[in-house]
Amino acid sequence: MKNYESKDIRNVAVLGHGSCGKTSLTGALCFASGSSKRLGSVDEGNSLTDFSEDEIERKISINLSVAFAEWNKAKINLIDTPGYLDFIGDAYASVRAADCALIVIHAVSGVEIGTEMMVRLAAGRKMPTAVFINMIDKEHADYEKVFNQIRESFEGHFVPLTIPMGLGDQFHGVVDVVRRKACPAEAGTQRGEFKTQDVPADMADEVEAAYKEFIESVAELDESLMEKYFAEEPLSDAEIFAALRKGVAERSIIPVFCGSAIKTIGVRQLLDGLDEIMPDPTMMPPRPAHKAEGGQEVQIELKSGDPACALVFKTISESHVGEMSYFRLLSGTIKTGDELINSNQNNPERLGHLSISLGRERIEVEQLCAGDIGVVAKLKSTHTGNTLAAKSRLVKLADIEFPKPVMNVAIEPKIRGEEEKIASGLRKLQEEDLTLHSHFDPSLKQMIVSGMGELHLDVVLSKLKRKFNVEGEYVKPRIPYRETIRKKAQGQGKFKKQSGGRGQYGDCWVRLIPLEKGAGVEFEDCIVGGVIPGKFVPSVEKGVR
């Protein structure tokens, strides 16, 4: 495997609503580039990045997965994320690892709730963003309607860089707006091959209008280009792409591509775009961190010569392999066998079998430079959100912010006596999935599990059975009923005991008065005249409480 420098790396989080084709697009990008040797299918259960048993069975992405496409001189790291909101936590983790976002939108369904959430997530982190309108080959696909919907729904300057040639079953290629060339797919194409042609006459006006809008948008990014544009001087490709890349990095422009991932049409143009106009890690601002001792804030700059610093953004436990830790290297260069310190646990970790991920496949590498994404197996105490840093610069990065659970249920084992097995399994699953919470409620005498929705909790049961050989079932949590004082009342109690001699006698009055809700309990001693010695009052208060 070739060693890539930081400037030749692109880190892209593939985001979007469920079933918009993110997994298919990720696989198509890797296949078209030659990094992957086959074009899998979600429906057939052999896609590149959906490989767990739960994902194959349900035909949806449940965990984020990392793959890469080698294109021209660049290595494009792709983080395929779940689209269903039950598993949105992995989308939050992916944007901490990536530099750019690729928003995938269904050409029939258009902008959906998941689309809106992912666009807001990327915008909140000021991530350079591109859009891919997928499934142009589907019946009822409407590129123009979806494109207008994007512009109406979101802030930003969306500019089309490719437009479709036909829709539905008539879709057969795309037009490259930047170069004003038609790119019809070759007959029987598998990797998105095409032959460049002149723009068809019936699309000439549409393409010319799109090009004019594009060139105006690029000229606005640079004053010197604006002067040349008004002077009607031609802009060179180098000038155009330099300005375009700068504009994308600053979110002044959001490029829009289109195509069909399943048919690999428009995929090679998207690869060109990710390579040529999406920013590399060296163009991104430094990451804030804090010294592990003292807590002073420092800035982590992306330099291969600096001490190593990496963020573990996902841990996954795999059978026969153990725990796999996916990390983004933010500075420094690391090699197989290097030792870093887990700043959160203050424990040393040795990086054995340093690899990069291509879906399920792990490709061992000798070293990784700043900006790259890698994976390492069997770290002793490192989990999602932890920082790995060189001993010479021990720093801690901010935790990944995950959404809070929205649904609570109680879990019970189907076989009595396996409560501890369920509790142990839940603890291990929580290390992988930080949107999953569990605790034992002593007042209810139940184990309470909190998750992002019914599907999320259903997957938890499946994982408990498959990974830890324990079957559980969900029941409704009991309600912790409480009694309280509602009105003023008083009562008397007497104690008499004849034990020989003087005997024992006590006369007690207790007055109860309600306080405001949430005010707690107040105890007041109303005895006067020392009738009861003061040393007995604390014991009386304890009994009342």
Coordinates of C-alpha atoms in Angstrom, one line a residue:
M1 CA 0.0 0.0 0.0
K2 CA 1.4 3.4 -1.0
N3 CA 2.2 5.9 1.7
Y4 CA 0.2 9.1 1.1
E5 CA 1.2 12.6 2.2
S6 CA -1.3 14.8 4.1
K7 CA -2.0 17.0 1.0
D8 CA -3.0 13.9 -1.0
I9 CA -5.7 12.8 1.5
R10 CA -9.4 13.6 1.5
N11 CA -11.6 12.7 4.5
V12 CA -15.3 12.6 3.6
A13 CA -18.3 11.7 5.7
V14 CA -21.1 10.3 3.6
L15 CA -24.3 11.6 5.2
G16 CA -28.0 11.5 4.4
H17 CA -31.5 10.2 5.1
G18 CA -32.0 6.5 5.3
S19 CA -32.3 4.5 2.0
C20 CA -30.9 7.4 -0.1
G21 CA -28.1 5.2 -1.3
K22 CA -25.1 6.2 0.8
T23 CA -23.8 2.6 1.1
S24 CA -24.2 1.9 -2.6
L25 CA -22.5 5.2 -3.4
T26 CA -19.5 4.4 -1.1
G27 CA -19.2 1.0 -2.7
A28 CA -19.5 2.4 -6.2
L29 CA -16.8 5.1 -5.6
C30 CA -14.4 2.4 -4.3
F31 CA -15.2 0.0 -7.2
A32 CA -14.9 2.7 -9.9
S33 CA -11.5 3.7 -8.6
G34 CA -10.3 0.2 -8.5
S35 CA -9.7 0.1 -4.8
S36 CA -12.5 -2.6 -4.4
K37 CA -12.6 -5.5 -6.8
R38 CA -16.4 -6.0 -6.8
L39 CA -19.5 -3.9 -6.8
G40 CA -21.7 -5.3 -4.0
S41 CA -25.4 -4.8 -3.4
V42 CA -27.3 -4.0 -0.2
D43 CA -30.3 -6.1 -1.3
E44 CA -28.0 -9.1 -2.0
G45 CA -26.3 -8.6 1.4
N46 CA -22.7 -8.3 0.0
S47 CA -22.2 -4.5 0.0
L48 CA -18.7 -3.2 0.8
T49 CA -19.5 -1.4 4.0
D50 CA -22.6 -3.2 5.4
F51 CA -21.1 -6.4 6.6
S52 CA -22.4 -7.2 10.1
E53 CA -25.0 -9.8 10.5
D54 CA -27.6 -7.3 11.7
E55 CA -26.9 -5.0 8.7
I56 CA -27.2 -7.9 6.2
E57 CA -30.4 -9.1 7.8
R58 CA -32.1 -5.8 8.0
K59 CA -30.6 -4.3 4.8
I60 CA -29.7 -1.0 6.5
S61 CA -26.5 0.5 7.9
I62 CA -26.3 0.2 11.7
N63 CA -22.6 1.1 12.3
L64 CA -20.3 3.6 10.5
S65 CA -17.8 1.9 8.2
V66 CA -14.6 3.2 6.6
A67 CA -13.4 2.6 3.1
F68 CA -11.1 4.4 0.6
A69 CA -10.9 5.2 -3.1
E70 CA -7.5 5.8 -4.7
W71 CA -8.1 8.2 -7.5
N72 CA -5.4 10.0 -9.5
K73 CA -2.8 10.9 -6.9
A74 CA -5.3 11.1 -4.0
K75 CA -6.5 8.7 -1.3
I76 CA -10.2 9.5 -0.6
N77 CA -11.2 8.1 2.8
L78 CA -15.0 7.6 2.9
I79 CA -16.9 7.2 6.1
D80 CA -20.3 5.5 5.3
T81 CA -22.8 6.4 8.0
P82 CA -26.2 5.1 9.0
G83 CA -29.2 7.1 7.8
Y84 CA -31.8 5.9 10.2
L85 CA -32.1 8.3 13.2
D86 CA -31.9 5.3 15.6
F87 CA -28.2 5.1 14.8
I88 CA -27.5 8.8 14.3
G89 CA -24.7 8.7 16.9
D90 CA -22.3 7.3 14.3
A91 CA -23.0 10.3 12.1
Y92 CA -21.9 12.5 15.0
A93 CA -18.8 10.5 15.4
S94 CA -18.0 10.6 11.6
V95 CA -18.0 14.4 11.4
R96 CA -15.4 14.5 14.1
A97 CA -13.1 12.3 12.0
A98 CA -13.8 13.8 8.6
D99 CA -12.9 17.2 7.0
C100 CA -15.7 17.3 4.5
A101 CA -19.3 16.1 4.1
L102 CA -21.0 14.5 1.1
I103 CA -24.7 14.8 1.5
V104 CA -26.6 12.1 -0.5
I105 CA -30.2 12.9 -1.6
H106 CA -32.7 10.6 -3.2
A107 CA -33.8 11.9 -6.7
V108 CA -37.4 10.8 -6.1
S109 CA -37.9 11.5 -2.3
G110 CA -35.9 14.7 -2.3
V111 CA -35.1 16.5 1.0
E112 CA -36.2 14.5 4.0
I113 CA -35.9 14.9 7.8
G114 CA -32.6 13.0 7.8
T115 CA -31.3 15.2 5.1
E116 CA -32.1 18.3 7.1
M117 CA -30.5 17.0 10.2
M118 CA -27.3 16.0 8.4
V119 CA -27.0 19.3 6.6
R120 CA -27.4 21.1 10.0
L121 CA -24.8 18.8 11.5
A122 CA -22.3 19.6 8.8
A123 CA -23.1 23.3 8.9
G124 CA -22.8 23.4 12.7
R125 CA -19.2 22.3 12.3
K126 CA -18.6 24.5 9.3
M127 CA -17.6 21.5 7.2
P128 CA -16.9 22.0 3.5
T129 CA -19.9 20.2 1.8
A130 CA -20.8 18.7 -1.5
V131 CA -24.2 17.2 -2.6
F132 CA -24.9 14.1 -4.7
I133 CA -28.4 13.6 -6.1
N134 CA -28.6 9.8 -6.3
M135 CA -30.9 7.4 -8.1
I136 CA -31.5 9.5 -11.2
D137 CA -32.3 6.2 -13.0
K138 CA -35.4 5.5 -10.8
E139 CA -38.9 6.0 -12.0
H140 CA -40.3 9.4 -11.1
A141 CA -36.9 10.9 -10.5
D142 CA -37.0 14.7 -10.9
Y143 CA -33.5 16.3 -10.8
E144 CA -34.7 19.9 -11.3
K145 CA -37.4 19.6 -8.6
V146 CA -34.9 18.2 -6.1
F147 CA -32.3 20.7 -6.9
N148 CA -34.7 23.6 -6.4
Q149 CA -35.9 22.0 -3.2
I150 CA -32.2 22.0 -1.9
R151 CA -31.9 25.7 -2.6
E152 CA -35.2 26.5 -0.9
S153 CA -34.5 24.3 2.1
F154 CA -30.9 25.2 3.0
E155 CA -28.7 28.2 3.3
G156 CA -25.6 28.3 1.0
H157 CA -24.8 28.8 -2.6
F158 CA -25.5 25.5 -4.4
V159 CA -24.0 25.2 -7.8
P160 CA -24.5 22.2 -10.2
L161 CA -21.3 20.7 -11.6
T162 CA -23.0 17.8 -13.3
I163 CA -26.5 17.6 -14.7
P164 CA -28.2 14.4 -15.9
M165 CA -28.7 13.3 -19.5
G166 CA -32.3 11.9 -19.3
L167 CA -34.3 10.7 -16.2
G168 CA -35.6 7.4 -15.1
D169 CA -35.0 4.5 -17.5
Q170 CA -33.8 7.2 -20.1
F171 CA -30.9 8.2 -17.9
H172 CA -27.7 7.3 -19.7
G173 CA -25.0 9.8 -18.6
V174 CA -24.1 13.2 -17.2
V175 CA -22.9 16.5 -18.6
D176 CA -19.7 18.0 -17.0
V177 CA -20.7 21.6 -16.6
V178 CA -17.2 22.8 -15.8
R179 CA -15.8 21.5 -19.1
R180 CA -19.1 21.7 -21.0
K181 CA -18.8 18.1 -22.2
A182 CA -21.3 15.3 -22.3
C183 CA -20.2 12.1 -20.6
P184 CA -22.6 9.3 -21.8
A185 CA -21.9 5.9 -20.1
E186 CA -20.4 3.3 -22.3
A187 CA -22.6 0.3 -23.1
G188 CA -22.1 -2.4 -20.5
T189 CA -20.1 -0.2 -18.3
Q190 CA -19.2 -1.5 -14.8
R191 CA -16.9 1.1 -13.4
G192 CA -18.6 4.2 -14.8
E193 CA -16.5 4.5 -17.9
F194 CA -17.6 7.1 -20.5
K195 CA -16.6 8.7 -23.7
T196 CA -16.5 12.5 -23.8
Q197 CA -18.7 14.1 -26.5
D198 CA -20.1 17.4 -27.4
V199 CA -23.2 18.5 -25.5
P200 CA -26.4 17.3 -27.3
A201 CA -28.2 20.1 -29.1
D202 CA -31.4 19.7 -27.0
M203 CA -29.3 20.3 -23.8
A204 CA -27.1 23.2 -25.2
D205 CA -29.2 26.0 -23.6
E206 CA -29.5 24.3 -20.3
V207 CA -25.8 23.6 -20.1
E208 CA -24.8 27.1 -21.2
A209 CA -27.0 28.6 -18.5
A210 CA -25.5 26.3 -15.8
Y211 CA -22.0 27.1 -17.0
K212 CA -22.7 30.8 -16.9
E213 CA -24.0 30.5 -13.3
F214 CA -21.0 28.4 -12.4
I215 CA -18.4 30.8 -13.8
E216 CA -20.0 33.8 -12.2
S217 CA -20.0 32.0 -8.9
V218 CA -16.3 31.2 -9.2
A219 CA -15.4 34.7 -10.3
E220 CA -17.1 36.1 -7.3
L221 CA -14.6 34.2 -5.1
D222 CA -11.5 36.1 -6.3
E223 CA -11.2 39.8 -7.1
S224 CA -8.7 39.2 -9.9
L225 CA -10.9 36.6 -11.5
M226 CA -13.8 39.0 -11.3
E227 CA -11.9 41.6 -13.2
K228 CA -11.0 39.1 -15.9
Y229 CA -14.6 37.9 -16.1
F230 CA -15.9 41.5 -16.6
A231 CA -13.2 42.1 -19.2
E232 CA -14.5 38.9 -20.9
E233 CA -11.1 37.3 -20.7
P234 CA -11.1 33.5 -20.5
L235 CA -10.3 31.8 -17.1
S236 CA -7.9 29.0 -17.2
D237 CA -8.7 25.6 -15.7
A238 CA -6.0 26.1 -13.1
E239 CA -7.5 29.4 -12.0
I240 CA -11.1 28.0 -11.9
F241 CA -10.2 24.9 -9.8
A242 CA -8.0 26.9 -7.4
A243 CA -10.8 29.4 -6.8
L244 CA -13.4 26.6 -6.6
R245 CA -11.4 24.7 -4.0
K246 CA -10.9 27.8 -1.9
G247 CA -14.6 28.6 -2.1
V248 CA -15.6 25.1 -1.1
A249 CA -13.2 25.1 1.8
E250 CA -14.8 28.4 3.0
R251 CA -18.4 27.1 2.3
S252 CA -18.9 29.9 -0.1
I253 CA -19.9 27.3 -2.7
I254 CA -21.6 23.9 -2.3
P255 CA -21.1 21.8 -5.5
V256 CA -23.9 19.6 -6.6
F257 CA -23.3 16.3 -8.5
C258 CA -25.8 13.7 -9.8
G259 CA -25.9 10.2 -11.0
S260 CA -26.7 6.6 -10.1
A261 CA -24.6 4.7 -7.7
I262 CA -26.1 1.3 -8.6
K263 CA -25.3 1.9 -12.3
T264 CA -22.0 3.7 -11.5
I265 CA -23.1 6.6 -13.8
G266 CA -21.8 10.0 -12.6
V267 CA -19.5 8.3 -10.1
R268 CA -16.2 9.1 -11.8
Q269 CA -17.2 12.7 -12.1
L270 CA -17.8 12.7 -8.4
L271 CA -14.4 11.2 -7.8
D272 CA -12.8 14.0 -9.8
G273 CA -14.7 16.5 -7.8
L274 CA -13.7 15.0 -4.4
D275 CA -10.1 15.0 -5.6
E276 CA -9.9 18.4 -7.3
I277 CA -12.1 20.7 -5.3
M278 CA -12.6 19.2 -1.8
P279 CA -10.0 20.5 0.7
D280 CA -7.2 18.3 2.1
P281 CA -6.4 18.1 5.8
T282 CA -3.7 20.7 5.5
M283 CA -6.3 23.3 4.6
M284 CA -8.3 22.8 7.8
P285 CA -7.9 24.9 10.9
P286 CA -6.0 23.5 14.0
R287 CA -8.0 21.4 16.5
P288 CA -8.3 22.7 20.1
A289 CA -7.1 20.4 22.9
H290 CA -6.1 20.5 26.5
K291 CA -3.0 19.4 28.2
A292 CA -3.6 16.2 30.2
E293 CA -1.9 17.8 33.2
G294 CA -2.9 21.3 34.0
G295 CA -5.7 21.6 31.5
Q296 CA -4.1 24.5 29.5
E297 CA -5.6 24.8 26.0
V298 CA -3.4 24.1 23.1
Q299 CA -3.9 24.0 19.3
I300 CA -3.1 20.7 17.4
E301 CA -1.8 21.6 14.0
L302 CA -1.7 19.1 11.2
K303 CA 2.0 18.5 10.8
S304 CA 3.6 15.1 10.2
G305 CA 6.7 16.2 12.1
D306 CA 4.9 17.1 15.3
P307 CA 4.2 14.6 18.2
A308 CA 1.5 12.2 17.3
C309 CA -2.1 12.9 18.4
A310 CA -5.1 10.8 17.3
L311 CA -8.9 10.7 18.1
V312 CA -10.6 7.3 18.4
F313 CA -14.0 7.9 16.9
K314 CA -15.4 4.4 16.8
T315 CA -14.8 1.0 18.5
I316 CA -16.4 -2.2 17.2
S317 CA -16.0 -5.6 18.6
E318 CA -15.7 -8.4 16.0
S319 CA -15.7 -12.1 16.6
H320 CA -12.3 -13.8 16.2
V321 CA -10.6 -10.4 16.0
G322 CA -11.6 -8.5 19.2
E323 CA -12.1 -4.8 19.5
M324 CA -11.2 -2.7 16.5
S325 CA -10.4 1.0 17.2
Y326 CA -10.9 3.4 14.3
F327 CA -8.9 6.6 14.7
R328 CA -8.2 9.9 12.9
L329 CA -4.5 10.9 13.1
L330 CA -4.5 14.7 13.7
S331 CA -0.8 15.2 13.9
G332 CA 2.5 13.3 13.6
T333 CA 3.4 10.1 11.9
I334 CA 2.9 6.7 13.5
K335 CA 4.3 3.3 12.6
T336 CA 3.4 -0.3 13.5
G337 CA 4.7 -1.0 17.0
D338 CA 4.7 2.6 18.2
E339 CA 3.5 3.3 21.7
L340 CA 1.0 6.1 22.5
I341 CA -0.6 7.1 25.7
N342 CA -4.4 7.0 26.2
S343 CA -4.8 10.5 27.7
N344 CA -8.3 9.8 29.1
Q345 CA -7.2 6.6 31.0
N346 CA -3.5 7.5 31.4
N347 CA -2.5 4.1 30.1
P348 CA 0.1 3.2 27.4
E349 CA -1.2 1.5 24.2
R350 CA 1.0 -0.3 21.7
L351 CA -0.2 0.0 18.0
G352 CA 0.2 -3.5 16.7
H353 CA -1.0 -4.5 13.2
L354 CA -1.6 -0.9 12.1
S355 CA -4.1 -1.0 9.2
I356 CA -6.4 0.9 7.0
S357 CA -10.0 -0.2 6.4
L358 CA -11.8 -1.2 3.2
G359 CA -15.1 -2.2 4.6
R360 CA -14.6 -5.5 6.3
E361 CA -11.1 -5.9 4.9
R362 CA -8.1 -4.6 6.8
I363 CA -5.0 -3.7 4.8
E364 CA -1.8 -3.6 7.0
V365 CA 0.4 -0.6 6.5
E366 CA 3.8 0.3 7.9
Q367 CA 3.0 3.9 8.7
L368 CA 0.3 6.6 8.5
C369 CA 0.9 10.3 8.3
A370 CA -1.0 13.2 9.8
G371 CA -4.6 13.5 8.4
D372 CA -5.1 9.9 7.6
I373 CA -7.6 7.4 9.1
G374 CA -6.5 4.1 10.4
V375 CA -7.6 1.1 12.5
V376 CA -5.8 -0.9 15.1
A377 CA -6.9 -4.0 17.0
K378 CA -6.9 -5.1 20.6
L379 CA -6.1 -1.9 22.5
K380 CA -6.3 -2.6 26.2
S381 CA -8.4 0.2 27.6
T382 CA -9.2 2.6 24.7
H383 CA -12.8 3.3 23.6
T384 CA -14.8 5.7 21.5
G385 CA -13.9 9.3 22.2
N386 CA -10.5 8.6 23.7
T387 CA -7.3 10.5 22.7
L388 CA -4.1 8.7 21.9
A389 CA -1.1 11.0 22.2
A390 CA 2.7 10.9 22.2
K391 CA 4.3 11.0 25.7
S392 CA 6.2 14.1 24.7
R393 CA 3.0 16.0 24.2
L394 CA 0.2 14.5 26.3
V395 CA -3.0 16.2 25.3
K396 CA -6.7 15.4 25.5
L397 CA -9.2 16.3 22.7
A398 CA -12.7 17.3 23.5
D399 CA -15.2 14.4 23.8
I400 CA -17.5 13.6 20.9
E401 CA -20.9 15.0 21.6
F402 CA -23.6 12.4 21.1
P403 CA -27.4 12.9 21.2
K404 CA -29.2 11.8 24.3
P405 CA -31.4 8.7 24.3
V406 CA -35.1 9.3 23.8
M407 CA -36.6 6.0 24.8
N408 CA -36.5 3.9 28.0
V409 CA -37.4 0.3 28.6
A410 CA -36.7 -2.4 31.2
I411 CA -34.9 -5.5 30.2
E412 CA -35.2 -9.0 31.7
P413 CA -33.5 -12.3 30.8
K414 CA -35.6 -15.0 29.3
I415 CA -33.8 -17.5 31.6
R416 CA -33.8 -16.7 35.3
G417 CA -30.3 -16.2 36.7
E418 CA -28.8 -14.5 33.7
E419 CA -29.2 -11.0 34.9
E420 CA -25.5 -10.6 35.4
K421 CA -24.8 -11.8 31.8
I422 CA -27.2 -9.2 30.5
A423 CA -25.6 -6.4 32.6
S424 CA -22.1 -7.4 31.5
G425 CA -23.2 -7.5 27.8
L426 CA -24.8 -4.1 28.0
R427 CA -21.6 -2.6 29.5
K428 CA -19.6 -3.9 26.6
L429 CA -22.1 -2.7 24.0
Q430 CA -22.1 0.8 25.6
E431 CA -18.3 1.0 25.0
E432 CA -19.1 0.7 21.2
D433 CA -22.3 2.8 21.2
L434 CA -22.3 5.9 23.3
T435 CA -26.0 6.6 22.5
L436 CA -26.9 3.4 24.5
H437 CA -27.3 3.8 28.3
S438 CA -28.2 1.3 30.9
H439 CA -28.5 1.2 34.7
F440 CA -30.1 -0.8 37.5
D441 CA -32.8 1.2 39.2
P442 CA -33.0 0.0 42.9
S443 CA -36.4 1.6 43.5
L444 CA -37.9 -0.3 40.5
K445 CA -35.7 -3.4 40.9
Q446 CA -35.2 -3.4 37.1
M447 CA -32.4 -2.9 34.6
I448 CA -33.3 0.1 32.6
V449 CA -32.0 0.5 29.0
S450 CA -32.2 3.8 27.2
G451 CA -31.8 4.1 23.4
M452 CA -32.6 6.2 20.3
G453 CA -35.7 4.3 19.3
E454 CA -37.4 0.9 18.9
L455 CA -35.1 -0.2 16.1
H456 CA -32.0 0.7 18.1
L457 CA -33.2 -1.3 21.1
D458 CA -34.2 -4.2 18.9
V459 CA -30.7 -4.4 17.6
V460 CA -29.3 -4.3 21.1
L461 CA -31.3 -7.5 21.9
S462 CA -29.9 -9.1 18.7
K463 CA -26.3 -8.2 19.7
L464 CA -26.8 -9.6 23.2
K465 CA -27.9 -12.9 21.8
R466 CA -25.3 -13.1 19.0
K467 CA -22.2 -11.8 20.9
F468 CA -22.9 -12.8 24.5
N469 CA -25.2 -15.8 24.1
V470 CA -27.9 -14.3 26.4
E471 CA -31.5 -13.7 25.4
G472 CA -33.4 -10.8 26.9
E473 CA -36.8 -9.3 26.4
Y474 CA -38.2 -5.8 27.0
V475 CA -41.0 -5.0 29.4
K476 CA -42.5 -1.8 30.6
P477 CA -40.6 0.0 33.4
R478 CA -42.5 -0.1 36.6
I479 CA -43.7 3.3 38.0
P480 CA -42.0 4.3 41.3
Y481 CA -45.1 5.4 43.1
R482 CA -44.5 7.6 46.2
E483 CA -46.7 8.8 49.0
T484 CA -46.7 12.4 50.3
I485 CA -48.3 14.6 52.9
R486 CA -51.4 16.4 51.5
K487 CA -52.9 18.1 54.5
K488 CA -52.1 19.2 58.1
A489 CA -52.6 16.4 60.7
Q490 CA -51.2 15.3 64.0
G491 CA -51.1 12.1 66.0
Q492 CA -50.3 10.7 69.4
G493 CA -48.5 7.6 70.4
K494 CA -47.9 6.2 73.9
F495 CA -45.4 3.6 75.1
K496 CA -45.9 1.7 78.4
K497 CA -43.7 -1.2 79.6
Q498 CA -43.7 -2.6 83.1
S499 CA -40.4 -4.4 83.7
G500 CA -40.2 -4.3 87.4
G501 CA -39.4 -1.2 89.4
R502 CA -40.4 2.1 87.9
G503 CA -41.1 0.7 84.4
Q504 CA -41.0 2.7 81.1
Y505 CA -43.4 5.3 79.8
G506 CA -43.3 7.6 76.8
D507 CA -45.8 10.0 75.2
C508 CA -45.1 11.3 71.7
W509 CA -46.9 13.8 69.5
V510 CA -46.1 14.3 65.8
R511 CA -47.5 17.1 63.7
L512 CA -47.3 16.7 59.9
I513 CA -47.6 19.8 57.6
P514 CA -47.3 19.7 53.8
L515 CA -44.5 21.8 52.2
E516 CA -44.3 23.0 48.6
K517 CA -43.7 20.3 46.0
G518 CA -40.0 19.4 45.8
A519 CA -39.1 21.2 49.1
G520 CA -38.0 17.9 50.7
V521 CA -38.4 17.2 54.5
E522 CA -37.9 19.6 57.4
F523 CA -37.8 18.5 61.0
E524 CA -38.6 21.0 63.8
D525 CA -38.3 20.3 67.5
C526 CA -41.3 22.0 69.3
I527 CA -40.5 20.7 72.8
V528 CA -40.1 23.5 75.4
G529 CA -38.9 23.5 78.9
G530 CA -36.5 20.6 78.5
V531 CA -39.2 18.0 79.0
I532 CA -37.1 15.7 76.7
P533 CA -33.3 15.8 77.1
G534 CA -31.6 17.3 74.0
K535 CA -29.4 14.3 73.6
F536 CA -32.5 12.2 72.6
V537 CA -33.7 14.7 69.9
P538 CA -31.4 13.4 67.0
S539 CA -32.7 9.9 67.6
V540 CA -36.2 11.1 67.5
E541 CA -35.5 13.0 64.2
K542 CA -34.0 9.8 62.7
G543 CA -37.1 7.8 63.6
V544 CA -39.4 10.5 62.1
R545 CA -37.4 10.6 58.8

